[in-house]
């Protein structure tokens, strides 16, 4: 599957940059393309120049809102992010057409954080513009949710998240949810941590996007998971997970014989990888709430067999009992057995529901606070009523 990836704001741009890096890896390791164009859009000129892989010209690193923000961001006011996108969105639409193999693109992936200003505000406006312009291609969003400490310290964070998620859910065909907090690794410095987090966020997409693009026979699975399967799976709220089991983990003396024990070992490794993928889902959710799901098994060809794929399918069906499940196998890789899982069409996500109710409280508090402020101001002005001015 081939994507045009467009990042908005600081977080979105960095993750889009990571997708550009993923494409470079696919090209050098596997000789295939998975990203037909990568773009970064921001109101902050300095952030754009800090990217590594996205082409460093004004058509790929696109500055918007120059007049309103003088290139310094919108300071977490996502209404301003949305306004700037409405005014300058055409710059992005024009740039997309320059993507090298644009006609081969299967879908758009728009990326932003929910809690900032630029990305949070711009992503839904741009999703709408792109959908109107390119009606035949689905538009997906990938949204990074704030860290716990950001939610605790700042009401605006929750408010931005709620308005961003609601808006984007009304226009995008599917929304990948990414909970930053679940990617925290305490032993890295913040800068490295974000870089590490971004690499971990995009990793599950590598095999998923590559599997259907392989041209060489030996890398084509018994059941290929191609763009069609992915497009059919992605609807509404979506999470993604990825797990791997090293193949050297469990060694039996009869490793090379095709006996029962070998088969059950493989199945065991497969289930372990799927378990890892399910416990590393990008946002906590209940698999029974999924209406659609897919899994991809990636492993060296000698490690795969039909019963393994069937066992994994049964296993997923047990925990995501209401989902239509699609699957595929991808004979690639060396030392591990990898499983990518996508759960989509989720009917409920606790975390989002929480944002909605907290933001509603915040709006209510804000209104009553405003009434207090107004009456205090009136009293204050009243006190100066009989004082002459010098102007
Ligand atoms: N995963 C991830 N999250 C990030 C990254 N950079 C910022 N964030 C998160 O994104 C949110 C802040 O949004 P930004 O993307 O920095 O904001 P922006 O869209 O540039 O908007 P303004 O700076 O307000 O104009 C916070 O929740 C951060 O934790 C990143 O590189 N990776
Ligand atoms: Mg910014």
Coordinates of C-alpha atoms and ligand atoms in Angstrom, one line a residue:
X1 CA 0.0 0.0 0.0
X2 CA 1.3 3.4 -0.9
X3 CA 0.6 6.6 1.1
X4 CA 0.9 10.3 0.7
X5 CA 1.9 11.4 4.3
X6 CA 1.3 14.9 5.5
X7 CA 2.3 16.1 8.9
X8 CA 0.9 19.2 10.6
X9 CA 2.5 21.1 13.5
X10 CA 5.6 20.0 15.3
X11 CA 4.5 16.5 16.3
X12 CA 2.8 15.7 13.0
X13 CA 5.8 16.9 10.9
X14 CA 8.2 14.8 12.9
X15 CA 6.1 11.7 12.6
X16 CA 5.7 12.4 8.8
X17 CA 9.5 12.7 8.7
X18 CA 9.7 9.3 10.3
X19 CA 7.4 7.9 7.6
X20 CA 9.8 9.3 5.0
X21 CA 12.6 7.5 6.7
X22 CA 10.5 4.3 6.7
X23 CA 10.1 4.7 2.9
X24 CA 13.9 5.1 2.5
X25 CA 14.3 1.8 4.5
X26 CA 11.8 0.0 2.3
X27 CA 13.6 1.2 -0.8
X28 CA 17.1 0.2 0.3
X29 CA 16.2 -3.0 2.2
X30 CA 13.4 -4.3 0.0
X31 CA 13.5 -2.3 -3.3
X32 CA 9.9 -1.0 -2.9
X33 CA 8.1 2.3 -2.3
X34 CA 5.5 2.7 0.4
X35 CA 5.3 6.5 0.6
X36 CA 4.7 8.4 -2.7
X37 CA 5.1 11.8 -1.0
X38 CA 6.0 13.1 2.4
X39 CA 5.1 16.7 3.5
X40 CA 5.4 18.8 6.6
X41 CA 3.1 21.8 7.2
X42 CA 3.7 24.2 10.1
X43 CA 3.2 27.8 11.3
X44 CA 6.7 27.5 12.8
X45 CA 9.6 28.0 10.5
X46 CA 12.3 26.8 12.9
X47 CA 10.5 23.5 13.5
X48 CA 10.3 22.9 9.7
X49 CA 14.0 23.4 9.3
X50 CA 14.8 20.8 12.1
X51 CA 13.4 17.9 10.1
X52 CA 15.8 15.3 8.7
X53 CA 14.3 13.3 5.7
X54 CA 11.5 15.3 4.2
X55 CA 12.8 17.2 1.2
X56 CA 14.1 20.6 2.3
X57 CA 12.2 22.8 -0.2
X58 CA 9.2 25.1 0.3
X59 CA 6.9 22.6 -1.6
X60 CA 7.6 19.8 0.9
X61 CA 8.2 21.8 4.1
X62 CA 5.3 24.2 3.8
X63 CA 5.0 27.3 6.0
X64 CA 1.4 28.4 6.6
X65 CA 0.0 31.4 8.4
X66 CA 3.1 33.5 7.8
X67 CA 1.2 36.8 8.1
X68 CA -0.7 35.9 11.2
X69 CA 2.0 34.2 13.2
X70 CA 5.3 35.6 11.7
X71 CA 6.6 32.0 11.6
X72 CA 6.4 31.4 15.4
X73 CA 3.5 29.0 15.8
X74 CA 0.0 29.6 17.1
X75 CA 0.7 29.0 20.8
X76 CA -1.7 26.2 21.4
X77 CA -4.8 28.0 20.1
X78 CA -6.2 25.4 17.8
X79 CA -8.9 27.7 16.5
X80 CA -6.1 29.8 15.0
X81 CA -4.5 26.6 13.6
X82 CA -7.8 25.9 11.9
X83 CA -8.2 29.4 10.6
X84 CA -4.7 29.5 9.1
X85 CA -5.3 26.2 7.4
X86 CA -8.5 27.5 5.8
X87 CA -6.6 30.5 4.5
X88 CA -3.4 28.7 3.3
X89 CA -4.7 25.2 2.6
X90 CA -4.4 25.7 -1.1
X91 CA -0.6 25.7 -0.7
X92 CA -0.8 22.2 0.6
X93 CA -3.2 21.0 -2.1
X94 CA -0.9 22.4 -4.8
X95 CA 2.1 20.7 -3.3
X96 CA 0.5 17.3 -3.1
X97 CA 0.3 17.2 -6.9
X98 CA 4.1 17.3 -7.1
X99 CA 4.4 13.8 -5.4
X100 CA 6.5 11.7 -7.7
X101 CA 4.1 8.8 -8.2
X102 CA 1.0 10.5 -7.1
X103 CA -1.3 8.5 -9.4
X104 CA -0.1 5.2 -7.6
X105 CA -1.2 6.5 -4.2
X106 CA -3.8 4.4 -2.4
X107 CA -4.6 6.8 0.4
X108 CA -3.7 9.9 2.3
X109 CA -2.4 9.8 5.9
X110 CA -2.6 13.1 7.8
X111 CA -0.7 13.3 11.1
X112 CA -0.9 15.7 14.0
X113 CA -0.9 15.9 17.8
X114 CA -4.3 16.5 19.4
X115 CA -3.1 18.9 22.1
X116 CA -1.0 21.5 20.2
X117 CA -2.4 24.4 18.2
X118 CA -1.3 24.2 14.6
X119 CA -1.7 20.5 14.0
X120 CA -4.7 20.0 16.2
X121 CA -6.5 22.8 14.4
X122 CA -5.3 22.3 10.9
X123 CA -5.7 18.5 10.5
X124 CA -9.6 18.4 10.2
X125 CA -9.7 21.4 7.9
X126 CA -7.1 19.9 5.6
X127 CA -8.7 16.5 5.7
X128 CA -11.9 18.1 4.5
X129 CA -10.1 20.1 1.7
X130 CA -8.2 17.0 0.5
X131 CA -11.4 14.9 0.5
X132 CA -13.2 17.5 -1.6
X133 CA -10.3 17.6 -4.1
X134 CA -9.5 13.9 -4.3
X135 CA -12.8 12.1 -3.9
X136 CA -11.5 8.7 -5.0
X137 CA -8.9 8.3 -2.3
X138 CA -9.5 7.7 1.4
X139 CA -8.2 10.2 3.9
X140 CA -6.8 8.7 7.1
X141 CA -5.7 10.6 10.2
X142 CA -3.1 9.6 12.8
X143 CA -3.5 11.5 16.0
X144 CA -1.0 11.6 18.9
X145 CA -2.7 12.0 22.2
X146 CA -0.9 14.0 25.0
X147 CA 1.2 12.6 27.8
X148 CA -0.4 12.2 31.2
X149 CA 1.4 15.1 32.8
X150 CA 0.2 17.4 30.0
X151 CA -3.4 16.5 30.7
X152 CA -3.0 17.0 34.4
X153 CA -1.4 20.4 34.2
X154 CA -3.4 22.2 31.5
X155 CA -7.1 22.4 30.8
X156 CA -6.4 23.6 27.3
X157 CA -4.7 20.3 26.4
X158 CA -7.9 18.4 27.1
X159 CA -10.0 21.0 25.3
X160 CA -7.8 20.9 22.2
X161 CA -7.8 17.1 22.2
X162 CA -11.6 17.0 22.4
X163 CA -12.3 19.5 19.6
X164 CA -9.6 18.1 17.4
X165 CA -10.9 14.5 17.8
X166 CA -14.5 15.4 17.3
X167 CA -13.7 17.5 14.2
X168 CA -11.4 15.0 12.6
X169 CA -13.8 12.1 13.2
X170 CA -16.5 13.8 11.1
X171 CA -14.3 14.0 8.0
X172 CA -11.6 11.4 8.0
X173 CA -12.4 7.8 6.8
X174 CA -10.4 6.3 9.7
X175 CA -8.4 7.7 12.7
X176 CA -5.4 5.9 14.1
X177 CA -5.1 6.8 17.8
X178 CA -1.7 7.0 19.4
X179 CA -1.4 7.4 23.1
X180 CA 2.0 9.1 23.7
X181 CA 2.0 7.9 27.3
X182 CA 2.0 4.3 26.3
X183 CA 5.3 4.8 24.4
X184 CA 7.2 6.4 27.3
X185 CA 10.5 4.8 28.0
X186 CA 11.9 6.3 31.2
X187 CA 15.6 5.7 30.4
X188 CA 15.9 8.2 27.5
X189 CA 16.3 12.0 27.6
X190 CA 13.3 13.9 26.4
X191 CA 14.7 14.7 23.0
X192 CA 15.8 11.1 22.3
X193 CA 12.6 10.0 23.9
X194 CA 10.5 11.7 21.3
X195 CA 12.6 10.5 18.5
X196 CA 12.4 7.0 20.0
X197 CA 8.7 7.3 20.5
X198 CA 8.2 8.4 16.9
X199 CA 10.2 5.5 15.5
X200 CA 8.1 3.1 17.6
X201 CA 4.9 4.7 16.4
X202 CA 5.7 4.1 12.7
X203 CA 7.3 0.7 13.1
X204 CA 4.1 -1.3 12.9
X205 CA 3.4 0.3 9.5
X206 CA 6.5 -1.1 7.9
X207 CA 5.5 -4.7 7.1
X208 CA 1.8 -3.7 6.8
X209 CA 2.6 -1.3 3.9
X210 CA 5.3 -3.4 2.3
X211 CA 3.5 -6.8 2.2
X212 CA 1.2 -5.9 -0.8
X213 CA 4.0 -4.1 -2.7
X214 CA 6.4 -7.0 -3.1
X215 CA 7.2 -7.9 -6.7
X216 CA 9.5 -10.9 -6.2
X217 CA 7.8 -14.3 -6.0
X218 CA 9.7 -15.6 -2.9
X219 CA 8.5 -12.7 -0.8
X220 CA 4.8 -13.1 -1.8
X221 CA 2.8 -14.8 0.9
X222 CA 0.3 -17.7 0.5
X223 CA -2.3 -15.1 1.4
X224 CA -1.2 -11.6 0.5
X225 CA -2.5 -8.7 2.6
X226 CA -2.8 -5.9 0.0
X227 CA -4.1 -2.4 -0.1
X228 CA -7.6 -3.7 -0.8
X229 CA -7.7 -5.6 2.5
X230 CA -6.3 -2.6 4.5
X231 CA -8.8 -0.1 2.8
X232 CA -11.6 -2.5 3.7
X233 CA -10.5 -2.7 7.3
X234 CA -10.0 0.9 8.1
X235 CA -13.2 2.7 9.3
X236 CA -13.5 5.2 12.1
X237 CA -11.6 4.9 15.4
X238 CA -8.6 2.6 14.9
X239 CA -5.6 1.3 16.9
X240 CA -2.5 -0.6 15.8
X241 CA -0.2 -2.9 17.6
X242 CA 3.0 -4.8 16.8
X243 CA 4.7 -7.7 18.5
X244 CA 7.7 -10.0 17.8
X245 CA 9.1 -13.2 19.1
X246 CA 12.7 -14.0 18.5
X247 CA 13.0 -17.4 16.7
X248 CA 15.9 -18.5 18.8
X249 CA 13.7 -18.1 21.9
X250 CA 12.6 -21.7 22.3
X251 CA 14.9 -24.5 20.9
X252 CA 13.9 -28.1 20.7
X253 CA 16.2 -30.9 19.9
X254 CA 14.1 -31.8 16.8
X255 CA 14.1 -28.3 15.4
X256 CA 14.5 -29.3 11.8
X257 CA 12.0 -32.1 11.6
X258 CA 8.4 -31.4 10.6
X259 CA 6.9 -33.1 13.6
X260 CA 4.1 -32.2 15.8
X261 CA 6.3 -30.6 18.4
X262 CA 7.9 -28.2 15.8
X263 CA 4.4 -27.2 14.7
X264 CA 3.2 -26.5 18.2
X265 CA 6.3 -24.5 19.0
X266 CA 5.7 -22.3 16.0
X267 CA 2.1 -21.8 17.0
X268 CA 3.3 -20.9 20.5
X269 CA 5.7 -18.3 19.1
X270 CA 2.9 -16.9 16.9
X271 CA 0.5 -16.6 19.8
X272 CA 3.3 -14.9 21.9
X273 CA 3.9 -12.4 19.1
X274 CA 0.2 -11.7 18.8
X275 CA -0.1 -11.3 22.6
X276 CA 2.7 -8.8 22.5
X277 CA 0.9 -6.9 19.7
X278 CA -2.4 -6.8 21.6
X279 CA -0.7 -5.6 24.8
X280 CA 1.2 -2.9 22.9
X281 CA -1.9 -1.5 21.1
X282 CA -1.4 2.2 20.4
X283 CA -4.3 3.1 22.7
X284 CA -6.0 1.1 25.4
X285 CA -9.3 -0.3 24.1
X286 CA -11.6 -3.3 24.3
X287 CA -11.1 -5.6 21.3
X288 CA -14.8 -6.7 21.6
X289 CA -15.7 -3.1 20.5
X290 CA -14.0 -3.6 17.1
X291 CA -16.2 -4.1 14.1
X292 CA -13.2 -4.9 11.8
X293 CA -9.7 -6.2 12.4
X294 CA -6.7 -7.5 10.5
X295 CA -3.4 -9.2 11.3
X296 CA -0.3 -9.8 9.3
X297 CA 2.2 -12.5 10.1
X298 CA 5.8 -11.8 9.0
X299 CA 8.4 -14.5 9.3
X300 CA 10.9 -16.4 7.3
X301 CA 9.1 -18.8 4.9
X302 CA 10.3 -21.9 6.7
X303 CA 8.6 -20.8 9.9
X304 CA 5.2 -20.4 8.4
X305 CA 2.4 -22.9 7.8
X306 CA -1.3 -22.9 7.3
X307 CA -2.1 -24.1 10.8
X308 CA -0.2 -21.2 12.4
X309 CA -2.3 -18.6 10.4
X310 CA -5.4 -20.5 11.4
X311 CA -4.5 -20.6 15.1
X312 CA -3.8 -16.9 15.1
X313 CA -7.1 -16.2 13.3
X314 CA -9.0 -18.2 15.9
X315 CA -7.1 -16.5 18.7
X316 CA -8.0 -13.1 17.4
X317 CA -11.6 -14.1 16.8
X318 CA -11.8 -15.1 20.5
X319 CA -10.9 -11.7 21.7
X320 CA -12.4 -9.5 19.0
X321 CA -15.5 -11.6 18.6
X322 CA -17.6 -9.1 16.7
X323 CA -15.0 -8.1 14.2
X324 CA -14.7 -9.1 10.5
X325 CA -11.1 -10.3 10.4
X326 CA -8.8 -10.1 7.4
X327 CA -5.3 -11.5 7.5
X328 CA -2.2 -12.3 5.5
X329 CA 1.3 -13.8 5.7
X330 CA 4.5 -12.2 4.5
X331 CA 7.6 -14.3 4.1
X332 CA 10.2 -11.8 5.0
X333 CA 12.7 -11.1 7.8
X334 CA 15.2 -13.3 9.6
X335 CA 15.4 -13.7 13.3
X336 CA 11.9 -13.2 14.5
X337 CA 8.2 -13.9 14.0
X338 CA 6.3 -10.6 13.8
X339 CA 2.6 -9.9 14.1
X340 CA 0.9 -6.6 13.2
X341 CA -2.6 -6.2 14.4
X342 CA -5.1 -3.4 13.5
X343 CA -8.5 -3.1 15.3
X344 CA -10.9 -0.7 13.6
X345 CA -14.4 0.6 13.6
X346 CA -14.2 0.8 17.4
X347 CA -17.6 1.6 18.9
X348 CA -16.2 3.0 22.1
X349 CA -12.8 4.3 23.3
X350 CA -12.6 5.3 27.0
X351 CA -9.9 7.8 26.5
X352 CA -11.7 9.8 23.9
X353 CA -15.0 9.7 25.9
X354 CA -13.0 11.1 28.9
X355 CA -11.7 14.0 26.8
X356 CA -15.2 14.8 25.6
X357 CA -16.7 14.8 29.2
X358 CA -13.7 16.8 30.7
X359 CA -13.8 19.3 27.9
X360 CA -17.6 19.8 28.3
X361 CA -16.9 20.5 32.1
X362 CA -14.2 22.9 31.2
X363 CA -16.5 24.8 28.8
X364 CA -19.1 25.0 31.5
X365 CA -16.6 26.3 34.1
X366 CA -15.2 28.7 31.6
X367 CA -18.7 30.2 31.0
X368 CA -19.4 30.7 34.7
X369 CA -16.0 32.1 35.3
X370 CA -16.6 34.6 32.5
X371 CA -19.8 35.7 34.2
X372 CA -17.9 36.4 37.5
X373 CA -15.2 38.3 35.6
X374 CA -17.7 40.4 33.8
X375 CA -19.5 41.4 37.0
X376 CA -16.2 42.2 38.8
X377 CA -15.2 44.4 35.9
X378 CA -18.4 46.3 36.0
X379 CA -18.1 46.9 39.7
X380 CA -14.6 48.1 39.2
X381 CA -15.6 50.5 36.5
X382 CA -18.5 51.7 38.6
X383 CA -16.0 52.7 41.4
X384 CA -14.2 55.1 39.0
X385 CA -17.4 56.7 37.8
X386 CA -17.0 60.1 39.5
X387 CA -13.3 60.5 38.9
X388 CA -12.3 62.9 36.1
X389 CA -9.8 61.8 33.4
X390 CA -6.8 63.9 32.1
X391 CA -7.5 63.0 28.4
Ligands
LIG1 N1 4.8 11.5 19.7 C1 5.2 12.8 19.6 N2 4.5 13.8 20.3 C2 4.9 15.0 20.2 C3 6.1 15.4 19.5 N3 6.3 16.7 19.6 C4 5.2 17.2 20.3 N4 4.4 16.2 20.7 C5 3.2 16.3 21.5 O1 2.3 17.2 20.8 C6 1.7 18.1 21.7 C7 2.1 19.5 21.3 O2 1.8 19.7 20.0 P1 2.8 20.3 18.9 O3 2.7 19.3 17.7 O4 4.1 20.6 19.5 O5 2.0 21.6 18.5 P2 1.8 22.3 17.1 O6 0.9 21.6 16.3 O7 3.2 22.6 16.6 O8 1.1 23.7 17.6 P3 1.7 25.1 18.2 O9 3.1 24.8 18.5 O10 0.8 25.4 19.3 O11 1.5 26.1 17.1 C8 2.0 17.6 23.1 O12 1.1 16.7 23.5 C9 3.4 16.9 22.9 O13 3.6 16.0 23.8 C10 6.8 14.3 18.8 O14 7.8 14.5 18.1 N5 6.3 13.1 18.9
LIG2 MG1 4.6 24.1 17.1

